Structures are given as structure tokens and as C-alpha cells.
Amino acid sequence: MSLNHPLDRPVWSALTSRQTPLALGDARALRLDPEYGLFAAAADASPASTAALGMLNVSPAGLGLVEAGDMPVPPGAVVRSRAAIVQMAASSLNGGGKSVAFEPLGDADRAEMLALATLTVPGPFFGKTHQLGDFIGIRHEGRLVAMAGERMKPDGFTEVSGVCTHPDYRGRGYAGALMRVVTARILERGEQAFLHAYAAHAATIALYEALGFRVRTPITYTVLAGPA
């Protein structure tokens, strides 16, 4: 399989471009600083790069590989989980949509953001994940009940991520409304927006399609176990 598009290997593309300052490793393999996330990638499928990737598996959270093609697992590594996901992209937004009152989120909101993400599990979320890009949220009586933001940033692209709503506040259109704002900002910067969804989550994919996202390619998300 030819992997020529930057989004075919989004982690490698991000860590060798705009998010290089957050990368650990060398020319053979890179990982995101563990305080920000677990994502990692080898430069290629060679034994040297694969072995170098394995040396970066130093966090209890393990390593997360996001690849459109088959990449070898480092020798001795244990696959904790493997899931089929789809990568979706948008170069424009569909019209309409609900408007909601929202606010920017930052370091002062870190504990609340981490708690909401831990409860709802929108994807890997760590102590400094919120610093990967702009995040916005909705509060109800002072309580953070929904949020959305940005994560991987290859040149010319930004990933919409961290989208979640507290179970008590679902069904109000908060996720779609926040995603619309985040995506619009990405497009206004002249970039293309992309995101990932579990292939089996038809309702989630339908929501993203209603916003203007289209499935670009299947992706495999593999998590390698970290040290005991």
C-alpha cells in the first residue's frame, strides 16, 4: 500500500512538522511527549526503525499507533488493543447547525477537562493534551459539561479531537455545535480538518457526515502495552 498522503501516517506527519517540539526520539522513530499523549510512529517499516520505536515505549500508558497501512510491531512488544477506525476529512462545513454559548478552555480548566475526558473516554487524554491546540467548552451552572478541541497538526491539517459530553447532558446537540466551531476555525486558517472515529460507531460517523466530514481512509489504531 502506498502511503503518500500526510494523513496516511498522521502521527509521523505531525511529529515531523508543526509538533516537532513535542516529539521524543530520533530520525528512526518518534513519540509524543507522554505528558501530552501516547501517540508514536516509526519512520518506516525497517527493522532499525521498528526497534527504535520499541525503545520509546517507556510510559505505563504505552504507545498508540495510528496507521493507514500495516506497520510491524516492535520485537517483544505486547499489543494491548487494536481497533478499526475511519479517518474523516472536511474542506468545508455543511450549512445549518445549532448555536450554543461556549467559552475558551485552558490551563485553569485542566482538572475539569481531564475529569470529563476520563469519564467519557473520547480518546487518549492526558495532563497536557489540552495544550495541543485550542479547546472550547460549555458550562452549565459553572460545571464543564461538554468540550471539543484540536490534537494532531501535520502541515496544512488539524485534527478535531477531545469531543465529549457529560452523560447527563447528551442529546442537546452540544458535541455537534462545538465541533462546528472548532472545524470552522481550522478552515478559516486555510487548513483542512480531519478526525478519527471507530468504524463500528455508525451514529458517530453520521454526526460527522452531517457536519461535512467524509470518510477518507480506513485506519488501524494499535495500542502497545507500556512497562509494568
PDB file of C-alpha atoms in Angstrom:
ATOM      1  CA  MET A   1       0.000   0.000   0.000  1.00  0.00           C
ATOM      2  CA  SER A   2       1.364   3.398  -0.970  1.00  0.00           C
ATOM      3  CA  LEU A   3       1.256   5.852   1.921  1.00  0.00           C
ATOM      4  CA  ASN A   4       2.000   9.147   0.225  1.00  0.00           C
ATOM      5  CA  HIS A   5      -0.586  11.424   1.807  1.00  0.00           C
ATOM      6  CA  PRO A   6       0.365  13.186   5.093  1.00  0.00           C
ATOM      7  CA  LEU A   7      -2.797  11.871   6.747  1.00  0.00           C
ATOM      8  CA  ASP A   8      -1.990   8.239   5.945  1.00  0.00           C
ATOM      9  CA  ARG A   9       0.515   8.449   8.795  1.00  0.00           C
ATOM     10  CA  PRO A  10      -0.818  11.402  10.809  1.00  0.00           C
ATOM     11  CA  VAL A  11       1.359  10.899  13.881  1.00  0.00           C
ATOM     12  CA  TRP A  12       4.608  10.821  11.911  1.00  0.00           C
ATOM     13  CA  SER A  13       3.448  13.761   9.793  1.00  0.00           C
ATOM     14  CA  ALA A  14       2.589  15.833  12.874  1.00  0.00           C
ATOM     15  CA  LEU A  15       5.736  14.999  14.845  1.00  0.00           C
ATOM     16  CA  THR A  16       7.994  15.813  11.893  1.00  0.00           C
ATOM     17  CA  SER A  17       6.313  19.149  11.152  1.00  0.00           C
ATOM     18  CA  ARG A  18       4.409  21.557  13.391  1.00  0.00           C
ATOM     19  CA  GLN A  19       4.559  19.437  16.538  1.00  0.00           C
ATOM     20  CA  THR A  20       8.238  18.549  16.377  1.00  0.00           C
ATOM     21  CA  PRO A  21       8.908  20.464  19.649  1.00  0.00           C
ATOM     22  CA  LEU A  22       6.723  17.911  21.463  1.00  0.00           C
ATOM     23  CA  ALA A  23       8.428  14.875  19.930  1.00  0.00           C
ATOM     24  CA  LEU A  24      10.833  12.488  21.637  1.00  0.00           C
ATOM     25  CA  GLY A  25      13.104  10.153  19.661  1.00  0.00           C
ATOM     26  CA  ASP A  26      15.183  10.485  16.522  1.00  0.00           C
ATOM     27  CA  ALA A  27      15.016  10.114  12.752  1.00  0.00           C
ATOM     28  CA  ARG A  28      14.112   6.432  13.092  1.00  0.00           C
ATOM     29  CA  ALA A  29      11.094   6.784  15.411  1.00  0.00           C
ATOM     30  CA  LEU A  30       9.236   9.479  17.346  1.00  0.00           C
ATOM     31  CA  ARG A  31       6.656   9.641  20.085  1.00  0.00           C
ATOM     32  CA  LEU A  32       4.624  12.460  21.569  1.00  0.00           C
ATOM     33  CA  ASP A  33       5.853  13.616  24.971  1.00  0.00           C
ATOM     34  CA  PRO A  34       4.000  11.309  27.438  1.00  0.00           C
ATOM     35  CA  GLU A  35       2.512  14.310  29.263  1.00  0.00           C
ATOM     36  CA  TYR A  36       0.631  15.171  26.049  1.00  0.00           C
ATOM     37  CA  GLY A  37      -0.301  11.740  24.757  1.00  0.00           C
ATOM     38  CA  LEU A  38       0.707   8.218  23.786  1.00  0.00           C
ATOM     39  CA  PHE A  39       0.963   8.575  20.001  1.00  0.00           C
ATOM     40  CA  ALA A  40       4.086   7.331  18.244  1.00  0.00           C
ATOM     41  CA  ALA A  41       5.331   6.268  14.829  1.00  0.00           C
ATOM     42  CA  ALA A  42       8.362   4.717  13.178  1.00  0.00           C
ATOM     43  CA  ALA A  43       9.910   6.414  10.170  1.00  0.00           C
ATOM     44  CA  ASP A  44       9.342   3.288   8.065  1.00  0.00           C
ATOM     45  CA  ALA A  45       8.914  -0.470   8.336  1.00  0.00           C
ATOM     46  CA  SER A  46      12.642  -1.245   8.518  1.00  0.00           C
ATOM     47  CA  PRO A  47      13.945  -3.359  11.421  1.00  0.00           C
ATOM     48  CA  ALA A  48      16.049  -0.423  12.671  1.00  0.00           C
ATOM     49  CA  SER A  49      13.073   1.956  12.792  1.00  0.00           C
ATOM     50  CA  THR A  50      10.811  -0.679  14.339  1.00  0.00           C
ATOM     51  CA  ALA A  51      13.360  -1.406  17.066  1.00  0.00           C
ATOM     52  CA  ALA A  52      13.775   2.321  17.745  1.00  0.00           C
ATOM     53  CA  LEU A  53      10.013   2.637  18.145  1.00  0.00           C
ATOM     54  CA  GLY A  54      10.063  -0.097  20.758  1.00  0.00           C
ATOM     55  CA  MET A  55      12.687   1.825  22.749  1.00  0.00           C
ATOM     56  CA  LEU A  56      10.216   4.717  23.086  1.00  0.00           C
ATOM     57  CA  ASN A  57       7.651   2.579  24.894  1.00  0.00           C
ATOM     58  CA  VAL A  58       8.612   3.949  28.295  1.00  0.00           C
ATOM     59  CA  SER A  59       5.268   5.162  29.677  1.00  0.00           C
ATOM     60  CA  PRO A  60       2.717   2.984  31.545  1.00  0.00           C
ATOM     61  CA  ALA A  61       0.126   4.283  29.068  1.00  0.00           C
ATOM     62  CA  GLY A  62       2.033   2.544  26.280  1.00  0.00           C
ATOM     63  CA  LEU A  63       2.266   3.678  22.670  1.00  0.00           C
ATOM     64  CA  GLY A  64      -0.587   4.480  20.276  1.00  0.00           C
ATOM     65  CA  LEU A  65      -0.016   3.807  16.568  1.00  0.00           C
ATOM     66  CA  VAL A  66      -2.372   5.397  14.018  1.00  0.00           C
ATOM     67  CA  GLU A  67      -1.607   3.973  10.576  1.00  0.00           C
ATOM     68  CA  ALA A  68      -3.425   3.555   7.260  1.00  0.00           C
ATOM     69  CA  GLY A  69      -1.089   0.714   6.291  1.00  0.00           C
ATOM     70  CA  ASP A  70       0.402  -2.288   8.030  1.00  0.00           C
ATOM     71  CA  MET A  71       3.419  -1.408  10.157  1.00  0.00           C
ATOM     72  CA  PRO A  72       5.353  -4.050  12.095  1.00  0.00           C
ATOM     73  CA  VAL A  73       5.131  -4.269  15.866  1.00  0.00           C
ATOM     74  CA  PRO A  74       8.460  -3.824  17.675  1.00  0.00           C
ATOM     75  CA  PRO A  75      10.126  -7.065  18.786  1.00  0.00           C
ATOM     76  CA  GLY A  76       8.894  -8.117  22.208  1.00  0.00           C
ATOM     77  CA  ALA A  77       6.070  -5.575  22.282  1.00  0.00           C
ATOM     78  CA  VAL A  78       2.650  -6.642  23.531  1.00  0.00           C
ATOM     79  CA  VAL A  79      -0.429  -5.461  21.652  1.00  0.00           C
ATOM     80  CA  ARG A  80      -2.866  -4.225  24.286  1.00  0.00           C
ATOM     81  CA  SER A  81      -5.621  -3.422  21.815  1.00  0.00           C
ATOM     82  CA  ARG A  82      -6.228  -2.994  18.105  1.00  0.00           C
ATOM     83  CA  ALA A  83      -9.241  -1.255  16.616  1.00  0.00           C
ATOM     84  CA  ALA A  84     -10.575  -0.457  13.159  1.00  0.00           C
ATOM     85  CA  ILE A  85     -11.264   3.250  12.821  1.00  0.00           C
ATOM     86  CA  VAL A  86     -12.009   5.577   9.940  1.00  0.00           C
ATOM     87  CA  GLN A  87     -10.298   8.829   9.170  1.00  0.00           C
ATOM     88  CA  MET A  88     -12.636  11.576   8.019  1.00  0.00           C
ATOM     89  CA  ALA A  89     -11.755  14.941   6.494  1.00  0.00           C
ATOM     90  CA  ALA A  90     -13.579  18.165   5.693  1.00  0.00           C
ATOM     91  CA  SER A  91     -12.643  21.068   3.459  1.00  0.00           C
ATOM     92  CA  SER A  92     -15.975  22.831   4.060  1.00  0.00           C
ATOM     93  CA  LEU A  93     -18.884  22.717   6.502  1.00  0.00           C
ATOM     94  CA  ASN A  94     -22.486  21.934   5.726  1.00  0.00           C
ATOM     95  CA  GLY A  95     -24.920  24.738   6.467  1.00  0.00           C
ATOM     96  CA  GLY A  96     -27.215  24.989   9.472  1.00  0.00           C
ATOM     97  CA  GLY A  97     -26.472  23.664  12.911  1.00  0.00           C
ATOM     98  CA  LYS A  98     -27.257  24.670  16.448  1.00  0.00           C
ATOM     99  CA  SER A  99     -25.562  27.665  18.085  1.00  0.00           C
ATOM    100  CA  VAL A 100     -24.532  27.396  21.720  1.00  0.00           C
ATOM    101  CA  ALA A 101     -22.824  29.615  24.265  1.00  0.00           C
ATOM    102  CA  PHE A 102     -19.264  28.397  24.765  1.00  0.00           C
ATOM    103  CA  GLU A 103     -16.000  29.591  26.274  1.00  0.00           C
ATOM    104  CA  PRO A 104     -12.300  29.006  25.653  1.00  0.00           C
ATOM    105  CA  LEU A 105     -10.625  26.405  27.844  1.00  0.00           C
ATOM    106  CA  GLY A 106      -7.024  26.461  29.044  1.00  0.00           C
ATOM    107  CA  ASP A 107      -4.659  25.607  31.851  1.00  0.00           C
ATOM    108  CA  ALA A 108      -7.072  26.854  34.522  1.00  0.00           C
ATOM    109  CA  ASP A 109      -9.596  24.262  33.309  1.00  0.00           C
ATOM    110  CA  ARG A 110      -7.108  21.403  33.115  1.00  0.00           C
ATOM    111  CA  ALA A 111      -8.501  19.346  36.016  1.00  0.00           C
ATOM    112  CA  GLU A 112     -12.087  19.624  34.800  1.00  0.00           C
ATOM    113  CA  MET A 113     -11.137  18.761  31.229  1.00  0.00           C
ATOM    114  CA  LEU A 114      -9.195  15.700  32.324  1.00  0.00           C
ATOM    115  CA  ALA A 115     -12.068  14.589  34.571  1.00  0.00           C
ATOM    116  CA  LEU A 116     -14.623  14.947  31.768  1.00  0.00           C
ATOM    117  CA  ALA A 117     -12.399  13.072  29.313  1.00  0.00           C
ATOM    118  CA  THR A 118     -11.705  10.335  31.855  1.00  0.00           C
ATOM    119  CA  LEU A 119     -15.448   9.891  32.399  1.00  0.00           C
ATOM    120  CA  THR A 120     -16.477   9.895  28.749  1.00  0.00           C
ATOM    121  CA  VAL A 121     -13.341   8.475  27.061  1.00  0.00           C
ATOM    122  CA  PRO A 122     -13.359  10.410  23.770  1.00  0.00           C
ATOM    123  CA  GLY A 123      -9.837   9.129  23.150  1.00  0.00           C
ATOM    124  CA  PRO A 124      -6.489   9.291  24.938  1.00  0.00           C
ATOM    125  CA  PHE A 125      -6.387  12.408  27.123  1.00  0.00           C
ATOM    126  CA  PHE A 126      -3.522  13.316  29.435  1.00  0.00           C
ATOM    127  CA  GLY A 127      -2.464  16.147  31.712  1.00  0.00           C
ATOM    128  CA  LYS A 128      -1.249  18.402  28.884  1.00  0.00           C
ATOM    129  CA  THR A 129      -3.392  17.161  25.992  1.00  0.00           C
ATOM    130  CA  HIS A 130      -5.371  20.394  26.180  1.00  0.00           C
ATOM    131  CA  GLN A 131      -2.228  22.286  25.164  1.00  0.00           C
ATOM    132  CA  LEU A 132      -2.031  20.581  21.757  1.00  0.00           C
ATOM    133  CA  GLY A 133      -4.465  23.110  20.307  1.00  0.00           C
ATOM    134  CA  ASP A 134      -7.411  25.371  21.026  1.00  0.00           C
ATOM    135  CA  PHE A 135     -10.201  23.884  23.159  1.00  0.00           C
ATOM    136  CA  ILE A 136     -13.667  25.255  23.846  1.00  0.00           C
ATOM    137  CA  GLY A 137     -16.357  24.097  26.241  1.00  0.00           C
ATOM    138  CA  ILE A 138     -19.888  24.503  27.503  1.00  0.00           C
ATOM    139  CA  ARG A 139     -20.689  25.040  31.152  1.00  0.00           C
ATOM    140  CA  HIS A 140     -23.963  24.508  32.996  1.00  0.00           C
ATOM    141  CA  GLU A 141     -24.215  26.282  36.338  1.00  0.00           C
ATOM    142  CA  GLY A 142     -20.431  26.564  36.358  1.00  0.00           C
ATOM    143  CA  ARG A 143     -19.819  22.897  35.603  1.00  0.00           C
ATOM    144  CA  LEU A 144     -17.958  21.835  32.443  1.00  0.00           C
ATOM    145  CA  VAL A 145     -20.371  19.525  30.607  1.00  0.00           C
ATOM    146  CA  ALA A 146     -19.023  19.410  27.049  1.00  0.00           C
ATOM    147  CA  MET A 147     -15.838  20.233  25.150  1.00  0.00           C
ATOM    148  CA  ALA A 148     -14.030  19.886  21.838  1.00  0.00           C
ATOM    149  CA  GLY A 149     -10.600  20.870  20.585  1.00  0.00           C
ATOM    150  CA  GLU A 150      -7.573  20.149  18.439  1.00  0.00           C
ATOM    151  CA  ARG A 151      -4.863  17.482  18.589  1.00  0.00           C
ATOM    152  CA  MET A 152      -2.545  16.334  15.778  1.00  0.00           C
ATOM    153  CA  LYS A 153      -1.307  19.053  13.432  1.00  0.00           C
ATOM    154  CA  PRO A 154       0.513  17.920  10.296  1.00  0.00           C
ATOM    155  CA  ASP A 155       1.390  20.755   7.924  1.00  0.00           C
ATOM    156  CA  GLY A 156      -1.844  22.035   6.386  1.00  0.00           C
ATOM    157  CA  PHE A 157      -4.126  19.918   8.575  1.00  0.00           C
ATOM    158  CA  THR A 158      -5.550  19.977  12.103  1.00  0.00           C
ATOM    159  CA  GLU A 159      -7.336  17.144  13.847  1.00  0.00           C
ATOM    160  CA  VAL A 160     -10.617  17.758  15.673  1.00  0.00           C
ATOM    161  CA  SER A 161     -10.439  15.791  18.900  1.00  0.00           C
ATOM    162  CA  GLY A 162     -11.399  15.579  22.559  1.00  0.00           C
ATOM    163  CA  VAL A 163     -15.088  15.855  21.663  1.00  0.00           C
ATOM    164  CA  CYS A 164     -17.173  14.743  24.625  1.00  0.00           C
ATOM    165  CA  THR A 165     -20.330  15.483  26.587  1.00  0.00           C
ATOM    166  CA  HIS A 166     -21.187  14.522  30.149  1.00  0.00           C
ATOM    167  CA  PRO A 167     -23.777  11.688  30.103  1.00  0.00           C
ATOM    168  CA  ASP A 168     -26.308  13.886  31.936  1.00  0.00           C
ATOM    169  CA  TYR A 169     -26.222  16.452  29.115  1.00  0.00           C
ATOM    170  CA  ARG A 170     -26.257  14.321  25.992  1.00  0.00           C
ATOM    171  CA  GLY A 171     -28.950  14.728  23.370  1.00  0.00           C
ATOM    172  CA  ARG A 172     -28.762  18.532  23.395  1.00  0.00           C
ATOM    173  CA  GLY A 173     -26.575  18.926  20.315  1.00  0.00           C
ATOM    174  CA  TYR A 174     -23.557  20.156  22.269  1.00  0.00           C
ATOM    175  CA  ALA A 175     -20.981  17.921  20.550  1.00  0.00           C
ATOM    176  CA  GLY A 176     -22.050  18.892  17.057  1.00  0.00           C
ATOM    177  CA  ALA A 177     -22.224  22.587  17.918  1.00  0.00           C
ATOM    178  CA  LEU A 178     -18.731  22.641  19.433  1.00  0.00           C
ATOM    179  CA  MET A 179     -17.290  20.612  16.566  1.00  0.00           C
ATOM    180  CA  ARG A 180     -18.763  23.079  14.109  1.00  0.00           C
ATOM    181  CA  VAL A 181     -16.962  25.957  15.841  1.00  0.00           C
ATOM    182  CA  VAL A 182     -13.632  24.116  16.075  1.00  0.00           C
ATOM    183  CA  THR A 183     -13.828  22.971  12.454  1.00  0.00           C
ATOM    184  CA  ALA A 184     -14.803  26.430  11.181  1.00  0.00           C
ATOM    185  CA  ARG A 185     -11.762  27.938  12.872  1.00  0.00           C
ATOM    186  CA  ILE A 186      -9.484  25.341  11.278  1.00  0.00           C
ATOM    187  CA  LEU A 187     -10.912  26.005   7.830  1.00  0.00           C
ATOM    188  CA  GLU A 188     -10.647  29.771   8.326  1.00  0.00           C
ATOM    189  CA  ARG A 189      -6.907  29.303   8.841  1.00  0.00           C
ATOM    190  CA  GLY A 190      -6.702  27.748   5.380  1.00  0.00           C
ATOM    191  CA  GLU A 191      -6.223  24.217   6.700  1.00  0.00           C
ATOM    192  CA  GLN A 192      -8.200  21.030   6.226  1.00  0.00           C
ATOM    193  CA  ALA A 193      -9.906  19.498   9.230  1.00  0.00           C
ATOM    194  CA  PHE A 194      -9.742  15.776   9.954  1.00  0.00           C
ATOM    195  CA  LEU A 195     -10.771  13.406  12.713  1.00  0.00           C
ATOM    196  CA  HIS A 196     -10.985   9.751  13.621  1.00  0.00           C
ATOM    197  CA  ALA A 197     -13.959   7.602  14.617  1.00  0.00           C
ATOM    198  CA  TYR A 198     -14.418   3.949  15.431  1.00  0.00           C
ATOM    199  CA  ALA A 199     -15.580   2.201  12.277  1.00  0.00           C
ATOM    200  CA  ALA A 200     -18.361   0.402  14.152  1.00  0.00           C
ATOM    201  CA  HIS A 201     -19.871   3.633  15.569  1.00  0.00           C
ATOM    202  CA  ALA A 202     -22.369   4.367  12.802  1.00  0.00           C
ATOM    203  CA  ALA A 203     -24.211   7.087  14.738  1.00  0.00           C
ATOM    204  CA  THR A 204     -20.996   8.977  15.429  1.00  0.00           C
ATOM    205  CA  ILE A 205     -19.923   8.778  11.795  1.00  0.00           C
ATOM    206  CA  ALA A 206     -23.374  10.012  10.719  1.00  0.00           C
ATOM    207  CA  LEU A 207     -23.000  13.058  13.001  1.00  0.00           C
ATOM    208  CA  TYR A 208     -19.650  13.905  11.446  1.00  0.00           C
ATOM    209  CA  GLU A 209     -21.046  13.443   7.945  1.00  0.00           C
ATOM    210  CA  ALA A 210     -23.884  15.835   8.774  1.00  0.00           C
ATOM    211  CA  LEU A 211     -21.262  18.465   9.578  1.00  0.00           C
ATOM    212  CA  GLY A 212     -19.450  17.963   6.281  1.00  0.00           C
ATOM    213  CA  PHE A 213     -16.819  15.326   7.034  1.00  0.00           C
ATOM    214  CA  ARG A 214     -16.327  12.422   4.650  1.00  0.00           C
ATOM    215  CA  VAL A 215     -14.544   9.124   5.188  1.00  0.00           C
ATOM    216  CA  ARG A 216     -11.083   9.395   3.694  1.00  0.00           C
ATOM    217  CA  THR A 217      -9.451   6.083   4.535  1.00  0.00           C
ATOM    218  CA  PRO A 218      -9.618   3.166   6.979  1.00  0.00           C
ATOM    219  CA  ILE A 219      -7.066   3.360   9.775  1.00  0.00           C
ATOM    220  CA  THR A 220      -5.830   0.874  12.340  1.00  0.00           C
ATOM    221  CA  TYR A 221      -5.360   2.145  15.889  1.00  0.00           C
ATOM    222  CA  THR A 222      -2.990  -0.078  17.851  1.00  0.00           C
ATOM    223  CA  VAL A 223      -2.001   0.387  21.484  1.00  0.00           C
ATOM    224  CA  LEU A 224       1.189  -1.300  22.644  1.00  0.00           C
ATOM    225  CA  ALA A 225       1.468  -2.046  26.341  1.00  0.00           C
ATOM    226  CA  GLY A 226       3.911   0.066  28.333  1.00  0.00           C
ATOM    227  CA  PRO A 227       6.238  -1.064  31.115  1.00  0.00           C
ATOM    228  CA  ALA A 228       4.662  -2.816  34.073  1.00  0.00           C
TER     229      ALA A 228
END
